[in-house]
Amino acid sequence: MSPPAVSVVILSYNSAEFLPVCLEELGRSRGVELEVIVVDNNSRDDSEAIARAHPLVDKTIQTGGNLGYSGGNNVGWREASHPYLVFLNPDCCVTRDALRSLIRPLIDDPTIGITGAKLYYPHSRKIQHAGGIRHPNAMSEHHGAFQIDDGQWDEDADVDYVTGALIGIRREEMEALGGFDEEFHPAYYEESDLAVRMQRSGRRVRYVASSVGYHWESPGLELNSPRFVRTSYRSRMIWLVKNYSLAQLLFVFLPFEWRWFWGPFACGFRKPVIRSYVSGAVFAAKCALRLRRRPPNVRNRIPPP
């Protein structure tokens, strides 16, 4: 039996520091037939040259501008030749069996639509991601985050979403869903949005414990920096406008958001949160004024959390 054919899309933006190691570890993958596509979002460093010179890379695509996570990855997967897609961040290194494990549930179980990996912080056994949790106000967190791995996250499980640093999906379903929504520019919540659309289609999002990687996490957008906070909160509001009905916004989002906003977790971030409400209102107005351009899942809301 021939190994599954997998197209790996790596989106690079000023990733010269991480890309060589990412590709080196990817080249050690077992049990899959690889096609590697590197999409460069107009990097200012040597990322594109590194990708073009690397023997593992089948295609290098220069976008000519920073299309963000969604736009750049959409360029990449549309050039893919294989039936299974893996999206891999350049600051993420996979173990030898990570891709085989990530793809296996998609082969064995047609009810599974998206798979995600167990991710560690670099050079450690400290868990970064064992599946995603989405709260009623769309704030998110990762199962197992910051825990030392003692086997407590070794069981596969259905989850709300999986992080886009290492994610598997069938190509045919990516086509059916229309890819990542490029409204989430430059980043954040695009994988949660994809997960909602997949779940609405009747398929599950699955955390796969035997698929393991190490992720440096946001080297280009420092975690909790002003730009990170501004970008992530804006994307959160877009996600809410796309996926919640008016009743859900009033009776699910607002009560939870009120408690969260005045709680300790929002302390120090309240001004950018307020600004993000404006972004959400602008996006909602755009959806209302340009009905024909509304995202496809605006009409079909998700069930209440």
PDB file of C-alpha atoms in Angstrom:
ATOM      1  CA  MET A   1       0.000   0.000   0.000  1.00  0.00           C
ATOM      2  CA  SER A   2       1.455   3.325  -1.062  1.00  0.00           C
ATOM      3  CA  PRO A   3       1.858   6.096   1.563  1.00  0.00           C
ATOM      4  CA  PRO A   4      -0.664   8.948   1.549  1.00  0.00           C
ATOM      5  CA  ALA A   5       0.253  11.857  -0.706  1.00  0.00           C
ATOM      6  CA  VAL A   6       0.432  15.078   1.296  1.00  0.00           C
ATOM      7  CA  SER A   7       1.015  18.645   0.132  1.00  0.00           C
ATOM      8  CA  VAL A   8       2.636  20.714   2.874  1.00  0.00           C
ATOM      9  CA  VAL A   9       2.096  24.463   2.575  1.00  0.00           C
ATOM     10  CA  ILE A  10       4.545  26.640   4.497  1.00  0.00           C
ATOM     11  CA  LEU A  11       3.767  30.338   4.608  1.00  0.00           C
ATOM     12  CA  SER A  12       6.904  32.407   5.101  1.00  0.00           C
ATOM     13  CA  TYR A  13       7.231  36.032   6.114  1.00  0.00           C
ATOM     14  CA  ASN A  14      10.701  37.105   7.261  1.00  0.00           C
ATOM     15  CA  SER A  15      11.233  33.514   8.394  1.00  0.00           C
ATOM     16  CA  ALA A  16      14.893  33.026   7.442  1.00  0.00           C
ATOM     17  CA  GLU A  17      15.784  32.265  11.061  1.00  0.00           C
ATOM     18  CA  PHE A  18      13.336  29.350  11.277  1.00  0.00           C
ATOM     19  CA  LEU A  19      12.838  28.024   7.749  1.00  0.00           C
ATOM     20  CA  PRO A  20      16.035  25.916   7.403  1.00  0.00           C
ATOM     21  CA  VAL A  21      15.339  23.933  10.578  1.00  0.00           C
ATOM     22  CA  CYS A  22      11.643  23.600   9.712  1.00  0.00           C
ATOM     23  CA  LEU A  23      12.524  22.111   6.314  1.00  0.00           C
ATOM     24  CA  GLU A  24      15.274  19.909   7.731  1.00  0.00           C
ATOM     25  CA  GLU A  25      12.912  18.314  10.248  1.00  0.00           C
ATOM     26  CA  LEU A  26      10.113  18.063   7.686  1.00  0.00           C
ATOM     27  CA  GLY A  27      12.471  16.138   5.402  1.00  0.00           C
ATOM     28  CA  ARG A  28      12.748  13.399   8.040  1.00  0.00           C
ATOM     29  CA  SER A  29       9.025  12.649   7.866  1.00  0.00           C
ATOM     30  CA  ARG A  30       8.084   8.980   7.528  1.00  0.00           C
ATOM     31  CA  GLY A  31       5.078   7.263   6.001  1.00  0.00           C
ATOM     32  CA  VAL A  32       3.959  10.025   3.619  1.00  0.00           C
ATOM     33  CA  GLU A  33       4.674  11.106   0.062  1.00  0.00           C
ATOM     34  CA  LEU A  34       5.559  14.770   0.330  1.00  0.00           C
ATOM     35  CA  GLU A  35       5.009  17.784  -1.872  1.00  0.00           C
ATOM     36  CA  VAL A  36       6.382  20.935  -0.221  1.00  0.00           C
ATOM     37  CA  ILE A  37       5.162  24.371  -1.246  1.00  0.00           C
ATOM     38  CA  VAL A  38       6.665  27.505   0.303  1.00  0.00           C
ATOM     39  CA  VAL A  39       4.701  30.705  -0.158  1.00  0.00           C
ATOM     40  CA  ASP A  40       6.644  33.868   0.577  1.00  0.00           C
ATOM     41  CA  ASN A  41       4.621  36.912   1.652  1.00  0.00           C
ATOM     42  CA  ASN A  42       7.165  39.400   0.253  1.00  0.00           C
ATOM     43  CA  SER A  43       9.769  38.856   2.975  1.00  0.00           C
ATOM     44  CA  ARG A  44      12.513  41.416   3.518  1.00  0.00           C
ATOM     45  CA  ASP A  45      15.055  38.774   4.530  1.00  0.00           C
ATOM     46  CA  ASP A  46      16.448  35.677   2.760  1.00  0.00           C
ATOM     47  CA  SER A  47      13.364  33.493   3.252  1.00  0.00           C
ATOM     48  CA  GLU A  48      12.544  33.163  -0.434  1.00  0.00           C
ATOM     49  CA  ALA A  49      16.150  32.399  -1.409  1.00  0.00           C
ATOM     50  CA  ILE A  50      16.395  29.732   1.302  1.00  0.00           C
ATOM     51  CA  ALA A  51      13.213  28.074   0.048  1.00  0.00           C
ATOM     52  CA  ARG A  52      14.278  28.130  -3.603  1.00  0.00           C
ATOM     53  CA  ALA A  53      17.648  26.592  -2.787  1.00  0.00           C
ATOM     54  CA  HIS A  54      16.346  23.813  -0.558  1.00  0.00           C
ATOM     55  CA  PRO A  55      16.104  20.381  -2.260  1.00  0.00           C
ATOM     56  CA  LEU A  56      12.960  19.424  -0.333  1.00  0.00           C
ATOM     57  CA  VAL A  57      10.905  22.315  -1.722  1.00  0.00           C
ATOM     58  CA  ASP A  58       8.919  21.525  -4.873  1.00  0.00           C
ATOM     59  CA  LYS A  59       7.435  24.979  -5.437  1.00  0.00           C
ATOM     60  CA  THR A  60       8.305  28.451  -4.169  1.00  0.00           C
ATOM     61  CA  ILE A  61       5.704  31.150  -4.748  1.00  0.00           C
ATOM     62  CA  GLN A  62       6.303  34.856  -4.256  1.00  0.00           C
ATOM     63  CA  THR A  63       3.069  36.725  -3.536  1.00  0.00           C
ATOM     64  CA  GLY A  64       4.522  40.203  -4.072  1.00  0.00           C
ATOM     65  CA  GLY A  65       2.896  41.533  -0.909  1.00  0.00           C
ATOM     66  CA  ASN A  66       1.914  40.515   2.599  1.00  0.00           C
ATOM     67  CA  LEU A  67      -1.371  38.678   2.057  1.00  0.00           C
ATOM     68  CA  GLY A  68      -1.580  37.578   5.685  1.00  0.00           C
ATOM     69  CA  TYR A  69      -2.043  34.013   6.928  1.00  0.00           C
ATOM     70  CA  SER A  70      -5.286  33.374   5.058  1.00  0.00           C
ATOM     71  CA  GLY A  71      -4.314  34.957   1.754  1.00  0.00           C
ATOM     72  CA  GLY A  72      -0.857  33.446   1.597  1.00  0.00           C
ATOM     73  CA  ASN A  73      -2.002  29.946   2.507  1.00  0.00           C
ATOM     74  CA  ASN A  74      -4.859  30.179   0.013  1.00  0.00           C
ATOM     75  CA  VAL A  75      -2.294  30.863  -2.719  1.00  0.00           C
ATOM     76  CA  GLY A  76      -0.326  27.810  -1.586  1.00  0.00           C
ATOM     77  CA  TRP A  77      -3.020  25.163  -1.301  1.00  0.00           C
ATOM     78  CA  ARG A  78      -4.486  26.092  -4.687  1.00  0.00           C
ATOM     79  CA  GLU A  79      -1.130  25.091  -6.208  1.00  0.00           C
ATOM     80  CA  ALA A  80      -1.110  21.757  -4.365  1.00  0.00           C
ATOM     81  CA  SER A  81      -1.230  18.471  -6.275  1.00  0.00           C
ATOM     82  CA  HIS A  82      -1.985  15.952  -3.518  1.00  0.00           C
ATOM     83  CA  PRO A  83      -5.335  15.000  -1.931  1.00  0.00           C
ATOM     84  CA  TYR A  84      -4.274  15.857   1.623  1.00  0.00           C
ATOM     85  CA  LEU A  85      -3.109  19.268   2.795  1.00  0.00           C
ATOM     86  CA  VAL A  86      -1.003  20.197   5.781  1.00  0.00           C
ATOM     87  CA  PHE A  87      -0.477  23.821   6.768  1.00  0.00           C
ATOM     88  CA  LEU A  88       2.778  24.222   8.653  1.00  0.00           C
ATOM     89  CA  ASN A  89       4.148  27.413  10.166  1.00  0.00           C
ATOM     90  CA  PRO A  90       7.849  27.977   9.430  1.00  0.00           C
ATOM     91  CA  ASP A  91       8.529  28.357  13.164  1.00  0.00           C
ATOM     92  CA  CYS A  92       7.121  24.873  13.799  1.00  0.00           C
ATOM     93  CA  CYS A  93       9.195  21.678  13.624  1.00  0.00           C
ATOM     94  CA  VAL A  94       7.492  18.320  13.176  1.00  0.00           C
ATOM     95  CA  THR A  95       8.603  14.956  14.516  1.00  0.00           C
ATOM     96  CA  ARG A  96       9.152  12.059  12.101  1.00  0.00           C
ATOM     97  CA  ASP A  97       5.676  10.569  12.371  1.00  0.00           C
ATOM     98  CA  ALA A  98       3.767  13.815  12.884  1.00  0.00           C
ATOM     99  CA  LEU A  99       2.370  14.103   9.352  1.00  0.00           C
ATOM    100  CA  ARG A 100       1.464  10.431   9.050  1.00  0.00           C
ATOM    101  CA  SER A 101      -0.415  10.632  12.366  1.00  0.00           C
ATOM    102  CA  LEU A 102      -2.070  13.915  11.417  1.00  0.00           C
ATOM    103  CA  ILE A 103      -3.403  12.550   8.120  1.00  0.00           C
ATOM    104  CA  ARG A 104      -4.415   9.059   9.289  1.00  0.00           C
ATOM    105  CA  PRO A 105      -7.775  10.115  10.859  1.00  0.00           C
ATOM    106  CA  LEU A 106      -8.715  11.875   7.613  1.00  0.00           C
ATOM    107  CA  ILE A 107      -8.073   8.614   5.750  1.00  0.00           C
ATOM    108  CA  ASP A 108      -9.830   6.336   8.230  1.00  0.00           C
ATOM    109  CA  ASP A 109     -12.856   8.397   9.272  1.00  0.00           C
ATOM    110  CA  PRO A 110     -14.930  10.452   6.811  1.00  0.00           C
ATOM    111  CA  THR A 111     -16.673  12.246   9.694  1.00  0.00           C
ATOM    112  CA  ILE A 112     -13.391  13.975  10.626  1.00  0.00           C
ATOM    113  CA  GLY A 113     -12.730  17.102   8.569  1.00  0.00           C
ATOM    114  CA  ILE A 114      -9.783  18.832  10.264  1.00  0.00           C
ATOM    115  CA  THR A 115      -6.955  17.492  12.389  1.00  0.00           C
ATOM    116  CA  GLY A 116      -4.495  19.255  14.658  1.00  0.00           C
ATOM    117  CA  ALA A 117      -1.357  18.288  16.543  1.00  0.00           C
ATOM    118  CA  LYS A 118       0.030  18.267  20.044  1.00  0.00           C
ATOM    119  CA  LEU A 119       2.490  21.157  20.164  1.00  0.00           C
ATOM    120  CA  TYR A 120       5.236  21.749  22.681  1.00  0.00           C
ATOM    121  CA  TYR A 121       7.180  24.878  23.482  1.00  0.00           C
ATOM    122  CA  PRO A 122      10.701  24.604  21.993  1.00  0.00           C
ATOM    123  CA  HIS A 123      13.219  22.308  23.669  1.00  0.00           C
ATOM    124  CA  SER A 124      10.746  21.228  26.338  1.00  0.00           C
ATOM    125  CA  ARG A 125       7.930  18.909  27.321  1.00  0.00           C
ATOM    126  CA  LYS A 126       5.743  21.892  28.166  1.00  0.00           C
ATOM    127  CA  ILE A 127       2.508  21.735  26.201  1.00  0.00           C
ATOM    128  CA  GLN A 128       1.494  24.689  24.098  1.00  0.00           C
ATOM    129  CA  HIS A 129      -1.539  23.169  22.357  1.00  0.00           C
ATOM    130  CA  ALA A 130      -3.626  20.028  22.757  1.00  0.00           C
ATOM    131  CA  GLY A 131      -6.697  21.309  20.961  1.00  0.00           C
ATOM    132  CA  GLY A 132      -8.530  24.621  21.177  1.00  0.00           C
ATOM    133  CA  ILE A 133     -11.302  25.904  23.438  1.00  0.00           C
ATOM    134  CA  ARG A 134     -13.599  28.714  22.295  1.00  0.00           C
ATOM    135  CA  HIS A 135     -15.508  30.599  24.998  1.00  0.00           C
ATOM    136  CA  PRO A 136     -18.939  32.211  24.501  1.00  0.00           C
ATOM    137  CA  ASN A 137     -17.322  35.591  23.738  1.00  0.00           C
ATOM    138  CA  ALA A 138     -14.978  33.875  21.231  1.00  0.00           C
ATOM    139  CA  MET A 139     -11.934  34.294  23.466  1.00  0.00           C
ATOM    140  CA  SER A 140      -9.859  31.183  23.007  1.00  0.00           C
ATOM    141  CA  GLU A 141      -7.332  29.081  24.873  1.00  0.00           C
ATOM    142  CA  HIS A 142      -5.500  25.816  24.388  1.00  0.00           C
ATOM    143  CA  HIS A 143      -6.081  22.586  26.261  1.00  0.00           C
ATOM    144  CA  GLY A 144      -3.012  21.707  28.298  1.00  0.00           C
ATOM    145  CA  ALA A 145      -1.269  25.055  27.833  1.00  0.00           C
ATOM    146  CA  PHE A 146       1.871  25.412  29.987  1.00  0.00           C
ATOM    147  CA  GLN A 147       1.444  21.954  31.524  1.00  0.00           C
ATOM    148  CA  ILE A 148       4.373  19.529  31.627  1.00  0.00           C
ATOM    149  CA  ASP A 149       3.346  16.519  29.581  1.00  0.00           C
ATOM    150  CA  ASP A 150       2.866  13.499  31.831  1.00  0.00           C
ATOM    151  CA  GLY A 151       0.570  11.719  29.401  1.00  0.00           C
ATOM    152  CA  GLN A 152      -2.568  13.586  30.439  1.00  0.00           C
ATOM    153  CA  TRP A 153      -3.201  14.692  26.819  1.00  0.00           C
ATOM    154  CA  ASP A 154      -2.406  11.420  25.070  1.00  0.00           C
ATOM    155  CA  GLU A 155      -5.987  10.681  23.987  1.00  0.00           C
ATOM    156  CA  ASP A 156      -7.399  11.953  20.704  1.00  0.00           C
ATOM    157  CA  ALA A 157     -10.431  14.189  21.159  1.00  0.00           C
ATOM    158  CA  ASP A 158     -12.963  16.331  19.320  1.00  0.00           C
ATOM    159  CA  VAL A 159     -12.285  20.018  19.993  1.00  0.00           C
ATOM    160  CA  ASP A 160     -13.680  23.436  19.098  1.00  0.00           C
ATOM    161  CA  TYR A 161     -10.746  24.205  16.803  1.00  0.00           C
ATOM    162  CA  VAL A 162      -7.046  23.462  16.311  1.00  0.00           C
ATOM    163  CA  THR A 163      -4.244  25.955  15.895  1.00  0.00           C
ATOM    164  CA  GLY A 164      -3.169  26.795  12.361  1.00  0.00           C
ATOM    165  CA  ALA A 165       0.524  26.209  13.141  1.00  0.00           C
ATOM    166  CA  LEU A 166       0.089  22.535  12.156  1.00  0.00           C
ATOM    167  CA  ILE A 167      -3.243  21.516  10.686  1.00  0.00           C
ATOM    168  CA  GLY A 168      -4.451  18.782   8.309  1.00  0.00           C
ATOM    169  CA  ILE A 169      -7.428  18.774   5.928  1.00  0.00           C
ATOM    170  CA  ARG A 170      -8.552  17.075   2.719  1.00  0.00           C
ATOM    171  CA  ARG A 171      -7.999  19.199  -0.372  1.00  0.00           C
ATOM    172  CA  GLU A 172     -11.509  18.564  -1.671  1.00  0.00           C
ATOM    173  CA  GLU A 173     -13.013  19.930   1.535  1.00  0.00           C
ATOM    174  CA  MET A 174     -10.760  22.971   1.472  1.00  0.00           C
ATOM    175  CA  GLU A 175     -12.108  23.639  -2.005  1.00  0.00           C
ATOM    176  CA  ALA A 176     -15.705  23.125  -0.867  1.00  0.00           C
ATOM    177  CA  LEU A 177     -15.245  25.579   2.008  1.00  0.00           C
ATOM    178  CA  GLY A 178     -13.534  28.153  -0.189  1.00  0.00           C
ATOM    179  CA  GLY A 179     -10.297  28.162   1.795  1.00  0.00           C
ATOM    180  CA  PHE A 180      -9.404  30.464   4.646  1.00  0.00           C
ATOM    181  CA  ASP A 181     -11.423  33.667   4.917  1.00  0.00           C
ATOM    182  CA  GLU A 182      -9.109  36.523   3.956  1.00  0.00           C
ATOM    183  CA  GLU A 183     -11.125  39.012   5.992  1.00  0.00           C
ATOM    184  CA  PHE A 184      -8.963  37.850   8.925  1.00  0.00           C
ATOM    185  CA  HIS A 185      -5.967  39.904   7.840  1.00  0.00           C
ATOM    186  CA  PRO A 186      -3.171  39.649   8.714  1.00  0.00           C
ATOM    187  CA  ALA A 187      -3.856  36.823  11.171  1.00  0.00           C
ATOM    188  CA  TYR A 188      -5.835  35.167  13.996  1.00  0.00           C
ATOM    189  CA  TYR A 189      -9.188  33.375  14.127  1.00  0.00           C
ATOM    190  CA  GLU A 190      -8.950  32.105  10.555  1.00  0.00           C
ATOM    191  CA  GLU A 191      -8.490  28.523  11.791  1.00  0.00           C
ATOM    192  CA  SER A 192     -11.379  28.911  14.252  1.00  0.00           C
ATOM    193  CA  ASP A 193     -13.541  30.226  11.418  1.00  0.00           C
ATOM    194  CA  LEU A 194     -12.532  27.304   9.195  1.00  0.00           C
ATOM    195  CA  ALA A 195     -13.376  24.905  12.031  1.00  0.00           C
ATOM    196  CA  VAL A 196     -16.873  26.379  12.423  1.00  0.00           C
ATOM    197  CA  ARG A 197     -17.560  26.029   8.720  1.00  0.00           C
ATOM    198  CA  MET A 198     -16.303  22.447   8.771  1.00  0.00           C
ATOM    199  CA  GLN A 199     -18.464  21.603  11.780  1.00  0.00           C
ATOM    200  CA  ARG A 200     -21.469  23.138  10.064  1.00  0.00           C
ATOM    201  CA  SER A 201     -20.862  20.806   7.134  1.00  0.00           C
ATOM    202  CA  GLY A 202     -21.312  17.881   9.535  1.00  0.00           C
ATOM    203  CA  ARG A 203     -17.664  16.980  10.086  1.00  0.00           C
ATOM    204  CA  ARG A 204     -15.590  17.024  13.246  1.00  0.00           C
ATOM    205  CA  VAL A 205     -12.415  18.824  14.285  1.00  0.00           C
ATOM    206  CA  ARG A 206     -10.016  16.361  15.888  1.00  0.00           C
ATOM    207  CA  TYR A 207      -6.987  16.768  18.136  1.00  0.00           C
ATOM    208  CA  VAL A 208      -4.482  14.000  17.312  1.00  0.00           C
ATOM    209  CA  ALA A 209      -2.184  13.316  20.239  1.00  0.00           C
ATOM    210  CA  SER A 210       0.348  11.211  18.306  1.00  0.00           C
ATOM    211  CA  SER A 211       1.057  14.063  15.865  1.00  0.00           C
ATOM    212  CA  VAL A 212       3.730  16.098  17.645  1.00  0.00           C
ATOM    213  CA  GLY A 213       5.545  19.331  16.854  1.00  0.00           C
ATOM    214  CA  TYR A 214       7.524  22.120  18.497  1.00  0.00           C
ATOM    215  CA  HIS A 215       6.316  25.667  17.925  1.00  0.00           C
ATOM    216  CA  TRP A 216       8.162  28.906  18.634  1.00  0.00           C
ATOM    217  CA  GLU A 217       4.825  30.814  18.552  1.00  0.00           C
ATOM    218  CA  SER A 218       4.459  34.240  16.909  1.00  0.00           C
ATOM    219  CA  PRO A 219       8.098  35.201  16.301  1.00  0.00           C
ATOM    220  CA  GLY A 220       6.982  38.006  13.976  1.00  0.00           C
ATOM    221  CA  LEU A 221       4.201  39.314  16.213  1.00  0.00           C
ATOM    222  CA  GLU A 222       5.257  39.165  19.835  1.00  0.00           C
ATOM    223  CA  LEU A 223       2.635  37.645  22.109  1.00  0.00           C
ATOM    224  CA  ASN A 224       0.694  40.306  24.057  1.00  0.00           C
ATOM    225  CA  SER A 225       2.480  43.132  22.231  1.00  0.00           C
ATOM    226  CA  PRO A 226       0.233  46.112  21.355  1.00  0.00           C
ATOM    227  CA  ARG A 227       0.061  45.003  17.709  1.00  0.00           C
ATOM    228  CA  PHE A 228      -0.735  41.410  18.678  1.00  0.00           C
ATOM    229  CA  VAL A 229      -3.538  42.524  20.986  1.00  0.00           C
ATOM    230  CA  ARG A 230      -4.945  44.943  18.428  1.00  0.00           C
ATOM    231  CA  THR A 231      -4.878  42.359  15.624  1.00  0.00           C
ATOM    232  CA  SER A 232      -6.279  39.431  17.605  1.00  0.00           C
ATOM    233  CA  TYR A 233      -9.145  41.427  19.127  1.00  0.00           C
ATOM    234  CA  ARG A 234     -10.115  42.829  15.739  1.00  0.00           C
ATOM    235  CA  SER A 235     -10.216  39.300  14.301  1.00  0.00           C
ATOM    236  CA  ARG A 236     -12.276  38.122  17.255  1.00  0.00           C
ATOM    237  CA  MET A 237     -14.947  40.713  16.495  1.00  0.00           C
ATOM    238  CA  ILE A 238     -15.019  39.729  12.830  1.00  0.00           C
ATOM    239  CA  TRP A 239     -15.449  36.087  13.873  1.00  0.00           C
ATOM    240  CA  LEU A 240     -18.363  37.039  16.127  1.00  0.00           C
ATOM    241  CA  VAL A 241     -20.126  39.085  13.447  1.00  0.00           C
ATOM    242  CA  LYS A 242     -19.736  36.240  10.948  1.00  0.00           C
ATOM    243  CA  ASN A 243     -20.835  33.429  13.206  1.00  0.00           C
ATOM    244  CA  TYR A 244     -23.295  34.752  15.812  1.00  0.00           C
ATOM    245  CA  SER A 245     -26.889  35.742  15.244  1.00  0.00           C
ATOM    246  CA  LEU A 246     -28.163  38.980  16.739  1.00  0.00           C
ATOM    247  CA  ALA A 247     -29.798  36.975  19.541  1.00  0.00           C
ATOM    248  CA  GLN A 248     -26.509  35.217  20.294  1.00  0.00           C
ATOM    249  CA  LEU A 249     -24.651  38.526  20.349  1.00  0.00           C
ATOM    250  CA  LEU A 250     -27.179  39.946  22.807  1.00  0.00           C
ATOM    251  CA  PHE A 251     -27.775  36.966  25.064  1.00  0.00           C
ATOM    252  CA  VAL A 252     -24.617  34.839  24.762  1.00  0.00           C
ATOM    253  CA  PHE A 253     -21.759  37.169  23.868  1.00  0.00           C
ATOM    254  CA  LEU A 254     -22.663  40.315  25.834  1.00  0.00           C
ATOM    255  CA  PRO A 255     -23.208  38.760  29.296  1.00  0.00           C
ATOM    256  CA  PHE A 256     -20.000  36.739  29.054  1.00  0.00           C
ATOM    257  CA  GLU A 257     -18.068  39.665  27.583  1.00  0.00           C
ATOM    258  CA  TRP A 258     -19.243  41.991  30.353  1.00  0.00           C
ATOM    259  CA  ARG A 259     -17.924  39.645  33.045  1.00  0.00           C
ATOM    260  CA  TRP A 260     -14.692  39.034  31.154  1.00  0.00           C
ATOM    261  CA  PHE A 261     -14.140  42.746  30.381  1.00  0.00           C
ATOM    262  CA  TRP A 262     -14.291  43.743  34.052  1.00  0.00           C
ATOM    263  CA  GLY A 263     -12.396  40.677  35.234  1.00  0.00           C
ATOM    264  CA  PRO A 264      -8.660  40.264  35.788  1.00  0.00           C
ATOM    265  CA  PHE A 265      -7.915  38.751  32.367  1.00  0.00           C
ATOM    266  CA  ALA A 266      -8.836  41.932  30.491  1.00  0.00           C
ATOM    267  CA  CYS A 267      -6.895  44.192  32.816  1.00  0.00           C
ATOM    268  CA  GLY A 268      -4.454  46.284  30.778  1.00  0.00           C
ATOM    269  CA  PHE A 269      -6.181  45.456  27.482  1.00  0.00           C
ATOM    270  CA  ARG A 270      -9.469  47.319  27.806  1.00  0.00           C
ATOM    271  CA  LYS A 271      -8.654  50.160  25.416  1.00  0.00           C
ATOM    272  CA  PRO A 272      -7.762  47.873  22.479  1.00  0.00           C
ATOM    273  CA  VAL A 273     -10.846  45.780  23.263  1.00  0.00           C
ATOM    274  CA  ILE A 274     -13.045  48.868  22.976  1.00  0.00           C
ATOM    275  CA  ARG A 275     -11.349  49.781  19.692  1.00  0.00           C
ATOM    276  CA  SER A 276     -12.049  46.279  18.413  1.00  0.00           C
ATOM    277  CA  TYR A 277     -15.783  46.838  18.951  1.00  0.00           C
ATOM    278  CA  VAL A 278     -15.547  49.602  16.366  1.00  0.00           C
ATOM    279  CA  SER A 279     -13.850  47.200  13.943  1.00  0.00           C
ATOM    280  CA  GLY A 280     -16.651  44.721  14.476  1.00  0.00           C
ATOM    281  CA  ALA A 281     -19.293  47.365  13.867  1.00  0.00           C
ATOM    282  CA  VAL A 282     -17.580  48.452  10.649  1.00  0.00           C
ATOM    283  CA  PHE A 283     -17.419  44.843   9.443  1.00  0.00           C
ATOM    284  CA  ALA A 284     -21.080  44.314  10.329  1.00  0.00           C
ATOM    285  CA  ALA A 285     -22.029  47.429   8.375  1.00  0.00           C
ATOM    286  CA  LYS A 286     -20.020  46.231   5.393  1.00  0.00           C
ATOM    287  CA  CYS A 287     -21.816  42.887   5.497  1.00  0.00           C
ATOM    288  CA  ALA A 288     -25.182  44.634   5.638  1.00  0.00           C
ATOM    289  CA  LEU A 289     -24.390  47.046   2.798  1.00  0.00           C
ATOM    290  CA  ARG A 290     -22.738  44.498   0.511  1.00  0.00           C
ATOM    291  CA  LEU A 291     -24.975  41.480   0.879  1.00  0.00           C
ATOM    292  CA  ARG A 292     -23.636  39.717  -2.189  1.00  0.00           C
ATOM    293  CA  ARG A 293     -20.125  39.837  -0.733  1.00  0.00           C
ATOM    294  CA  ARG A 294     -21.049  38.572   2.699  1.00  0.00           C
ATOM    295  CA  PRO A 295     -19.035  35.589   3.968  1.00  0.00           C
ATOM    296  CA  PRO A 296     -20.831  32.345   3.121  1.00  0.00           C
ATOM    297  CA  ASN A 297     -21.471  31.425   6.758  1.00  0.00           C
ATOM    298  CA  VAL A 298     -23.170  34.685   7.755  1.00  0.00           C
ATOM    299  CA  ARG A 299     -26.541  33.203   6.858  1.00  0.00           C
ATOM    300  CA  ASN A 300     -26.068  29.923   8.736  1.00  0.00           C
ATOM    301  CA  ARG A 301     -25.244  30.676  12.338  1.00  0.00           C
ATOM    302  CA  ILE A 302     -23.535  28.221  14.624  1.00  0.00           C
ATOM    303  CA  PRO A 303     -25.483  26.691  17.502  1.00  0.00           C
ATOM    304  CA  PRO A 304     -25.187  28.542  20.811  1.00  0.00           C
ATOM    305  CA  PRO A 305     -22.112  27.511  22.851  1.00  0.00           C
TER     306      PRO A 305
END
